[in-house]
Tab-separated table of C-alpha atoms and ligand atoms in Angstrom:
chain	number	residue	atom	x	y	z
A	1	MET	CA	-19.337	-42.142	41.325
A	2	VAL	CA	-16.223	-44.076	40.230
A	3	LYS	CA	-14.305	-42.306	37.471
A	4	ARG	CA	-14.136	-44.335	34.257
A	5	ILE	CA	-10.703	-45.024	32.798
A	6	GLN	CA	-10.007	-43.469	29.400
A	7	VAL	CA	-7.338	-45.163	27.293
A	8	VAL	CA	-5.697	-44.072	24.026
A	9	ILE	CA	-4.387	-46.762	21.661
A	10	THR	CA	-2.080	-46.079	18.709
A	11	GLY	CA	-1.780	-48.431	15.719
A	12	ALA	CA	-5.399	-49.495	16.258
A	13	ASN	CA	-5.553	-51.808	13.233
A	14	GLY	CA	-2.576	-53.922	14.272
A	15	PHE	CA	-2.783	-57.472	15.633
A	16	VAL	CA	-2.191	-56.690	19.323
A	17	ALA	CA	-4.311	-53.521	19.177
A	18	LYS	CA	-7.347	-55.263	17.642
A	19	ASN	CA	-7.364	-57.962	20.315
A	20	LEU	CA	-6.709	-55.452	23.082
A	21	ARG	CA	-9.457	-53.055	21.951
A	22	LYS	CA	-11.970	-55.893	21.942
A	23	TYR	CA	-10.931	-57.012	25.435
A	24	LEU	CA	-10.895	-53.512	26.944
A	25	SER	CA	-14.228	-52.638	25.370
A	26	LYS	CA	-15.742	-55.754	26.991
A	27	ASN	CA	-14.301	-54.527	30.289
A	28	ASN	CA	-16.071	-51.184	29.922
A	29	ILE	CA	-12.954	-49.097	29.367
A	30	ASP	CA	-13.439	-45.921	27.342
A	31	LEU	CA	-11.226	-46.063	24.269
A	32	ILE	CA	-9.831	-43.516	21.847
A	33	SER	CA	-8.178	-45.511	19.097
A	34	ILE	CA	-5.924	-43.995	16.462
A	35	SER	CA	-5.060	-45.482	13.091
A	36	ARG	CA	-3.953	-44.483	9.601
A	37	SER	CA	-7.003	-46.194	8.112
A	38	ASP	CA	-10.659	-46.626	8.960
A	39	PHE	CA	-11.998	-49.413	11.204
A	40	LYS	CA	-15.180	-50.447	12.998
A	41	GLU	CA	-15.528	-49.127	16.528
A	42	TYR	CA	-16.322	-51.236	19.567
A	43	LYS	CA	-18.645	-50.238	22.398
A	44	ASN	CA	-17.265	-47.234	24.357
A	45	GLU	CA	-14.771	-46.522	21.575
A	46	SER	CA	-14.182	-43.420	19.496
A	47	LYS	CA	-11.754	-43.372	16.599
A	48	ILE	CA	-9.307	-40.917	15.103
A	49	ILE	CA	-8.051	-41.526	11.587
A	50	SER	CA	-4.826	-39.710	10.789
A	51	LYS	CA	-1.926	-40.676	8.515
A	52	ASN	CA	0.748	-38.762	10.444
A	53	TYR	CA	-0.923	-38.520	13.839
A	54	ASP	CA	-1.296	-34.804	13.283
A	55	GLU	CA	-1.194	-32.904	16.575
A	56	LYS	CA	-3.927	-30.514	15.389
A	57	ILE	CA	-6.338	-33.407	14.867
A	58	ILE	CA	-5.368	-35.493	17.877
A	59	LEU	CA	-4.331	-33.367	20.859
A	60	ASN	CA	-7.719	-31.973	21.926
A	61	LYS	CA	-9.412	-35.324	21.594
A	62	ILE	CA	-6.971	-37.225	23.819
A	63	LYS	CA	-6.502	-34.524	26.480
A	64	ASN	CA	-6.501	-35.785	30.074
A	65	SER	CA	-6.830	-39.453	29.154
A	66	ASP	CA	-5.460	-41.798	31.804
A	67	VAL	CA	-3.270	-44.128	29.754
A	68	ILE	CA	-1.747	-44.262	26.266
A	69	ILE	CA	-0.773	-47.634	24.791
A	70	HIS	CA	1.665	-47.142	21.953
A	71	LEU	CA	1.389	-50.127	19.600
A	72	VAL	CA	2.758	-48.626	16.398
A	73	GLY	CA	5.829	-50.581	15.345
A	74	LEU	CA	7.787	-51.641	12.291
A	75	GLY	CA	9.466	-55.054	11.962
A	76	LYS	CA	10.802	-54.906	8.429
A	77	GLN	CA	12.352	-51.860	6.796
A	78	SER	CA	12.707	-50.616	3.219
A	79	VAL	CA	14.103	-47.525	1.485
A	80	ASP	CA	10.724	-45.803	1.969
A	81	ILE	CA	10.276	-46.548	5.640
A	82	ASP	CA	12.819	-47.531	8.235
A	83	TYR	CA	13.127	-48.351	11.949
A	84	GLU	CA	14.493	-44.924	12.855
A	85	MET	CA	11.396	-43.220	11.362
A	86	ILE	CA	8.789	-45.444	12.972
A	87	ASN	CA	10.244	-47.086	16.055
A	88	VAL	CA	12.293	-44.063	17.186
A	89	GLU	CA	11.009	-40.761	15.730
A	90	PHE	CA	7.351	-41.771	15.792
A	91	THR	CA	7.678	-42.819	19.436
A	92	LYS	CA	9.178	-39.399	20.175
A	93	HIS	CA	6.135	-37.793	18.546
A	94	ILE	CA	3.719	-39.923	20.605
A	95	VAL	CA	5.568	-39.184	23.856
A	96	ASN	CA	5.406	-35.444	23.094
A	97	LEU	CA	1.682	-35.693	22.377
A	98	ALA	CA	1.127	-37.651	25.603
A	99	LYS	CA	2.953	-34.995	27.634
A	100	LYS	CA	1.063	-32.120	26.021
A	101	ALA	CA	-2.219	-33.980	26.579
A	102	LYS	CA	-1.299	-34.484	30.253
A	103	ILE	CA	-1.640	-38.258	30.034
A	104	LYS	CA	0.066	-39.759	33.042
A	105	LYS	CA	0.912	-43.276	31.906
A	106	ILE	CA	2.444	-44.811	28.764
A	107	ILE	CA	2.596	-48.514	27.915
A	108	TYR	CA	4.917	-49.686	25.154
A	109	ASN	CA	5.792	-52.985	23.476
A	110	SER	CA	9.499	-53.207	22.852
A	111	GLY	CA	10.961	-56.645	22.022
A	112	LEU	CA	12.550	-59.646	23.707
A	113	GLY	CA	16.275	-59.430	22.955
A	114	VAL	CA	16.542	-55.647	23.337
A	115	SER	CA	19.591	-54.677	25.368
A	116	SER	CA	22.319	-52.057	25.497
A	117	LYS	CA	24.664	-54.643	23.946
A	118	THR	CA	22.605	-55.463	20.871
A	119	SER	CA	23.972	-54.979	17.359
A	120	VAL	CA	20.697	-55.750	15.557
A	121	GLY	CA	19.160	-52.693	13.866
A	122	TYR	CA	15.608	-53.579	14.906
A	123	PHE	CA	16.585	-53.990	18.564
A	124	ILE	CA	18.676	-50.806	18.496
A	125	SER	CA	15.599	-48.851	17.370
A	126	LYS	CA	13.481	-50.454	20.119
A	127	TYR	CA	16.227	-49.707	22.660
A	128	LYS	CA	16.194	-46.050	21.612
A	129	ALA	CA	12.386	-45.998	21.894
A	130	GLU	CA	12.648	-47.433	25.414
A	131	LYS	CA	15.104	-44.671	26.365
A	132	ILE	CA	12.771	-41.960	24.999
A	133	ILE	CA	9.955	-43.349	27.143
A	134	ILE	CA	12.091	-43.825	30.265
A	135	ASN	CA	13.435	-40.267	29.996
A	136	SER	CA	10.002	-38.746	29.307
A	137	GLY	CA	9.067	-38.296	32.955
A	138	LEU	CA	5.811	-40.156	32.292
A	139	ASN	CA	4.870	-43.157	34.386
A	140	TYR	CA	5.698	-46.078	32.079
A	141	THR	CA	5.506	-49.821	31.631
A	142	ILE	CA	7.682	-51.259	28.879
A	143	PHE	CA	7.018	-54.824	27.845
A	144	ARG	CA	9.530	-56.931	25.945
A	145	PRO	CA	7.380	-59.526	24.183
A	146	SER	CA	8.532	-62.723	22.572
A	147	TYR	CA	6.277	-64.051	19.852
A	148	ILE	CA	2.627	-63.248	20.649
A	149	VAL	CA	0.325	-66.013	19.399
A	150	GLY	CA	-3.270	-65.604	18.300
A	151	LYS	CA	-5.620	-66.760	15.584
A	152	ASP	CA	-4.854	-63.659	13.540
A	153	ASP	CA	-1.146	-62.931	14.114
A	154	LEU	CA	1.171	-62.670	11.114
A	155	PHE	CA	3.069	-65.927	11.696
A	156	THR	CA	-0.105	-67.963	12.333
A	157	LYS	CA	-1.576	-66.612	9.091
A	158	PHE	CA	1.676	-67.467	7.292
A	159	LEU	CA	1.718	-71.051	8.631
A	160	LYS	CA	-1.937	-71.550	7.665
A	161	LYS	CA	-1.129	-70.493	4.089
A	162	ARG	CA	1.832	-72.867	3.993
A	163	ILE	CA	-0.335	-75.748	5.224
A	164	LYS	CA	-2.645	-75.132	2.247
A	165	ILE	CA	0.309	-75.677	-0.087
A	166	LYS	CA	1.465	-78.600	2.057
A	167	THR	CA	5.059	-77.479	2.737
A	168	ILE	CA	6.570	-75.437	5.543
A	169	GLU	CA	10.188	-74.420	5.255
A	170	ILE	CA	12.356	-74.067	8.351
A	171	PRO	CA	15.495	-71.922	8.122
A	172	GLY	CA	18.588	-73.834	9.279
A	173	SER	CA	18.367	-76.543	11.955
A	174	GLY	CA	15.174	-75.276	13.587
A	175	ASN	CA	16.829	-76.014	16.947
A	176	TYR	CA	16.699	-72.403	18.175
A	177	SER	CA	13.876	-71.929	20.648
A	178	ILE	CA	10.981	-69.528	21.150
A	179	GLN	CA	8.959	-68.682	24.245
A	180	PRO	CA	5.558	-67.764	22.848
A	181	ILE	CA	2.802	-66.077	24.844
A	182	SER	CA	-0.898	-66.173	24.075
A	183	ILE	CA	-2.581	-62.922	23.022
A	184	ASN	CA	-5.342	-63.718	25.552
A	185	ASP	CA	-2.777	-63.433	28.341
A	186	VAL	CA	-1.124	-60.371	26.793
A	187	VAL	CA	-4.344	-58.318	26.813
A	188	LYS	CA	-5.016	-59.234	30.451
A	189	ILE	CA	-1.482	-58.249	31.478
A	190	ILE	CA	-1.666	-54.916	29.671
A	191	PHE	CA	-4.986	-54.237	31.434
A	192	GLN	CA	-3.403	-55.042	34.818
A	193	SER	CA	-0.537	-52.666	34.128
A	194	PHE	CA	-2.794	-49.573	33.887
A	195	ASP	CA	-2.736	-48.724	37.543
A	196	GLN	CA	-1.047	-51.476	39.530
A	197	ILE	CA	2.039	-50.198	41.304
A	198	LYS	CA	3.985	-53.414	40.520
A	199	PHE	CA	4.143	-52.298	36.895
A	200	LYS	CA	5.164	-48.692	37.539
A	201	ASN	CA	8.351	-47.646	35.714
A	202	LYS	CA	9.305	-51.221	34.913
A	203	ILE	CA	10.667	-53.119	31.922
A	204	ILE	CA	9.091	-56.579	31.903
A	205	ASP	CA	9.618	-59.567	29.610
A	206	LEU	CA	6.322	-60.677	28.058
A	207	VAL	CA	6.888	-64.405	27.653
A	208	GLY	CA	4.924	-67.587	28.142
A	209	PRO	CA	5.662	-70.595	30.348
A	210	ASP	CA	6.878	-72.913	27.555
A	211	TYR	CA	10.129	-72.949	25.602
A	212	LEU	CA	10.081	-74.972	22.452
A	213	THR	CA	12.286	-75.205	19.427
A	214	PHE	CA	11.100	-73.623	16.217
A	215	GLU	CA	10.907	-77.075	14.642
A	216	GLN	CA	8.770	-78.397	17.515
A	217	TYR	CA	6.490	-75.369	17.199
A	218	VAL	CA	5.953	-75.844	13.478
A	219	LYS	CA	5.439	-79.604	13.864
A	220	LEU	CA	2.835	-79.134	16.578
A	221	PHE	CA	1.095	-76.385	14.625
A	222	SER	CA	0.746	-78.536	11.515
A	223	LYS	CA	0.047	-81.844	13.304
A	224	GLY	CA	-2.482	-83.972	11.432
A	225	THR	CA	-2.429	-81.814	8.295
A	226	LYS	CA	-0.090	-83.896	6.089
A	227	THR	CA	2.271	-80.941	5.673
A	228	LYS	CA	5.872	-81.623	4.720
A	229	ILE	CA	8.426	-79.823	6.864
A	230	LYS	CA	11.511	-78.964	4.896
A	231	LYS	CA	14.727	-77.549	6.334
A	232	ILE	CA	16.390	-74.972	4.153
A	233	ASN	CA	20.010	-73.970	4.359
A	234	LEU	CA	20.435	-70.906	6.589
A	235	GLU	CA	22.746	-69.227	4.059
A	236	ASN	CA	20.028	-69.544	1.440
A	237	ALA	CA	17.408	-68.164	3.837
A	238	TYR	CA	19.603	-65.110	4.562
A	239	PHE	CA	20.406	-64.684	0.858
A	240	ASP	CA	16.681	-64.631	0.077
A	241	ALA	CA	16.020	-62.225	2.969
A	242	ILE	CA	18.771	-59.843	1.832
A	243	THR	CA	17.900	-59.820	-1.880
A	244	ASN	CA	14.113	-60.266	-1.932
A	245	SER	CA	11.824	-57.842	-0.105
A	246	LYS	CA	9.007	-60.404	-0.286
A	247	SER	CA	10.976	-63.273	1.266
A	248	ASN	CA	9.137	-65.470	3.805
A	249	PHE	CA	11.586	-64.509	6.554
A	250	GLY	CA	13.082	-61.004	6.746
A	251	VAL	CA	16.680	-60.420	7.835
A	252	ASP	CA	15.585	-59.415	11.312
A	253	ASP	CA	13.088	-62.275	11.594
A	254	LEU	CA	16.069	-64.579	11.108
A	255	ASN	CA	18.247	-62.576	13.506
A	256	ILE	CA	15.566	-62.804	16.196
A	257	LEU	CA	15.092	-66.543	15.695
A	258	ILE	CA	18.793	-67.384	15.667
A	259	GLY	CA	19.286	-65.075	18.687
A	260	ASP	CA	17.444	-67.729	20.739
A	261	PHE	CA	16.253	-65.198	23.328
A	262	LYS	CA	14.777	-66.295	26.619
A	263	GLY	CA	12.767	-64.129	28.983
A	264	ASN	CA	12.016	-64.116	32.690
A	265	TYR	CA	8.659	-65.909	32.894
A	266	ASN	CA	8.880	-66.388	36.671
A	267	LYS	CA	9.094	-62.632	37.229
A	268	LEU	CA	6.052	-62.039	34.996
A	269	GLN	CA	4.112	-64.779	36.786
A	270	LYS	CA	4.994	-63.300	40.170
A	271	ILE	CA	3.910	-59.798	39.166
A	272	THR	CA	0.663	-60.824	37.479
A	273	GLN	CA	-0.332	-63.820	39.652
A	274	MET	CA	-2.087	-65.205	36.565
A	275	ASN	CA	-2.570	-68.735	35.307
A	276	PHE	CA	-1.006	-68.575	31.870
A	277	GLU	CA	-2.332	-70.339	28.824
A	278	SER	CA	0.102	-73.021	27.604
A	279	VAL	CA	0.869	-72.385	23.951
A	280	ILE	CA	1.856	-76.061	23.625
A	281	GLU	CA	-1.669	-77.041	24.734
A	282	LEU	CA	-3.108	-74.417	22.413
A	283	LEU	CA	-1.184	-75.916	19.493
A	284	LYS	CA	-2.195	-79.469	20.446
A	285	SER	CA	-5.858	-78.440	20.571
A	286	GLY	CA	-5.739	-77.378	16.907
A	287	ARG	CA	-7.598	-74.156	17.792
A	288	LEU	CA	-5.158	-72.028	15.788
A	289	LEU	CA	-5.859	-73.849	12.516
B	301	NAP	N1	3.230	-59.536	17.635
B	301	NAP	C1	4.346	-59.919	18.243
B	301	NAP	O1	4.656	-61.121	18.356
B	301	NAP	C2	5.280	-58.880	18.813
B	301	NAP	C3	6.459	-59.297	19.419
B	301	NAP	C4	7.327	-58.340	19.942
B	301	NAP	C5	6.998	-57.000	19.877
B	301	NAP	N2	5.840	-56.616	19.277
B	301	NAP	C6	5.528	-55.179	19.211
B	301	NAP	O2	4.197	-54.926	19.609
B	301	NAP	C7	3.658	-53.836	18.853
B	301	NAP	C8	2.373	-54.280	18.182
B	301	NAP	O3	2.658	-55.436	17.415
B	301	NAP	P1	1.648	-56.065	16.367
B	301	NAP	O4	2.015	-57.493	16.219
B	301	NAP	O5	0.259	-55.688	16.712
B	301	NAP	O6	2.116	-55.331	15.045
B	301	NAP	P2	1.270	-54.983	13.730
B	301	NAP	O7	0.117	-55.906	13.572
B	301	NAP	O8	2.261	-54.907	12.636
B	301	NAP	O9	0.703	-53.561	14.052
B	301	NAP	C9	1.506	-52.431	14.113
B	301	NAP	C10	0.689	-51.233	13.729
B	301	NAP	O10	1.574	-50.116	13.648
B	301	NAP	C11	0.999	-49.168	12.795
B	301	NAP	N3	1.997	-48.722	11.818
B	301	NAP	C12	2.832	-49.481	11.070
B	301	NAP	N4	3.579	-48.709	10.259
B	301	NAP	C13	3.188	-47.427	10.498
B	301	NAP	C14	3.558	-46.174	9.970
B	301	NAP	N5	4.444	-46.089	8.994
B	301	NAP	N6	2.945	-45.064	10.448
B	301	NAP	C15	2.014	-45.155	11.427
B	301	NAP	N7	1.608	-46.326	11.949
B	301	NAP	C16	2.187	-47.431	11.495
B	301	NAP	C17	-0.143	-49.834	12.044
B	301	NAP	O11	-1.371	-49.380	12.601
B	301	NAP	P3	-2.599	-48.850	11.676
B	301	NAP	O12	-2.692	-49.833	10.564
B	301	NAP	O13	-3.740	-48.872	12.606
B	301	NAP	O14	-2.238	-47.479	11.236
B	301	NAP	C18	0.051	-51.304	12.346
B	301	NAP	O15	-1.145	-52.008	12.296
B	301	NAP	C19	4.758	-53.419	17.860
B	301	NAP	O16	5.493	-52.351	18.382
B	301	NAP	C20	5.632	-54.661	17.797
B	301	NAP	O17	6.975	-54.350	17.476
B	301	NAP	C21	4.967	-57.522	18.751
């Protein structure tokens, strides 16, 4: 009899995790999904609810699983919770749990733009998390995603709200570009990376085939909706981000956009041999609205 694969997922209620759990469940993977708050289980899924991912609650249940996919991450910090606590220390905790549970493989989402030369706090924390994983001795695959697009991602939800009030604001010129990737492709790639040797101990950009400027993206998204697109001064956008915790764009959202990062799509295509969904076509189809 073929042994079934057992996969542990952290941050189960997040955007990537929800889509991934659904996809893996459909593919008959056994799931153990961990979250701070309750959620509905899919077929072949068991859940663990724990605020601090308490070893006493978790360790026995995840013992000898095949893969752990660590999807807990923080993209905006405050005095109560910062990048060091979640992106660095929490990753350390998960790596320790994985080692004690004798899980062989860890998959982690870092970020496009992470490098040893970065001076951005968010990327520094992701860089440190990458190092913890690389030095763990576990078999790893680290992905560096650009913006992951789906019907239920944070930015799509934000744009839909803005369309309702008929104005979308663009910080600065809007000429900086993004290289979005569809969530449907992301879940397939993560699935491939479980046991294929091409993914073993690699850092791989998770980017789609199309580059487009932020302005083009927003225009295509809102096409046919009579939404006004308004450019706001970049200084004002940063001022709002620095002084208002509820600003539309956080400081690091702006840093990432202005950073204009590009990833190696050709390498990803070569490794996965997949036909990628064009996000431009997805936007044109209006399916995200
Ligand atoms: N989405 C993208 O475009 C994108 C791009 C680049 C990198 N990434 C990375 O991919 C990963 C998943 O992204 P996502 O878009 O799915 O993010 P998300 O929707 O914000 O989900 C992250 C999850 O992390 C968990 N979490 C957050 N704060 C926590 C805390 N203080 N303690 C414990 N758990 C906490 C939460 O899970 P529970 O609510 O279940 O507890 C949350 O749902 C993250 O590491 C992110 O940085 C995403």
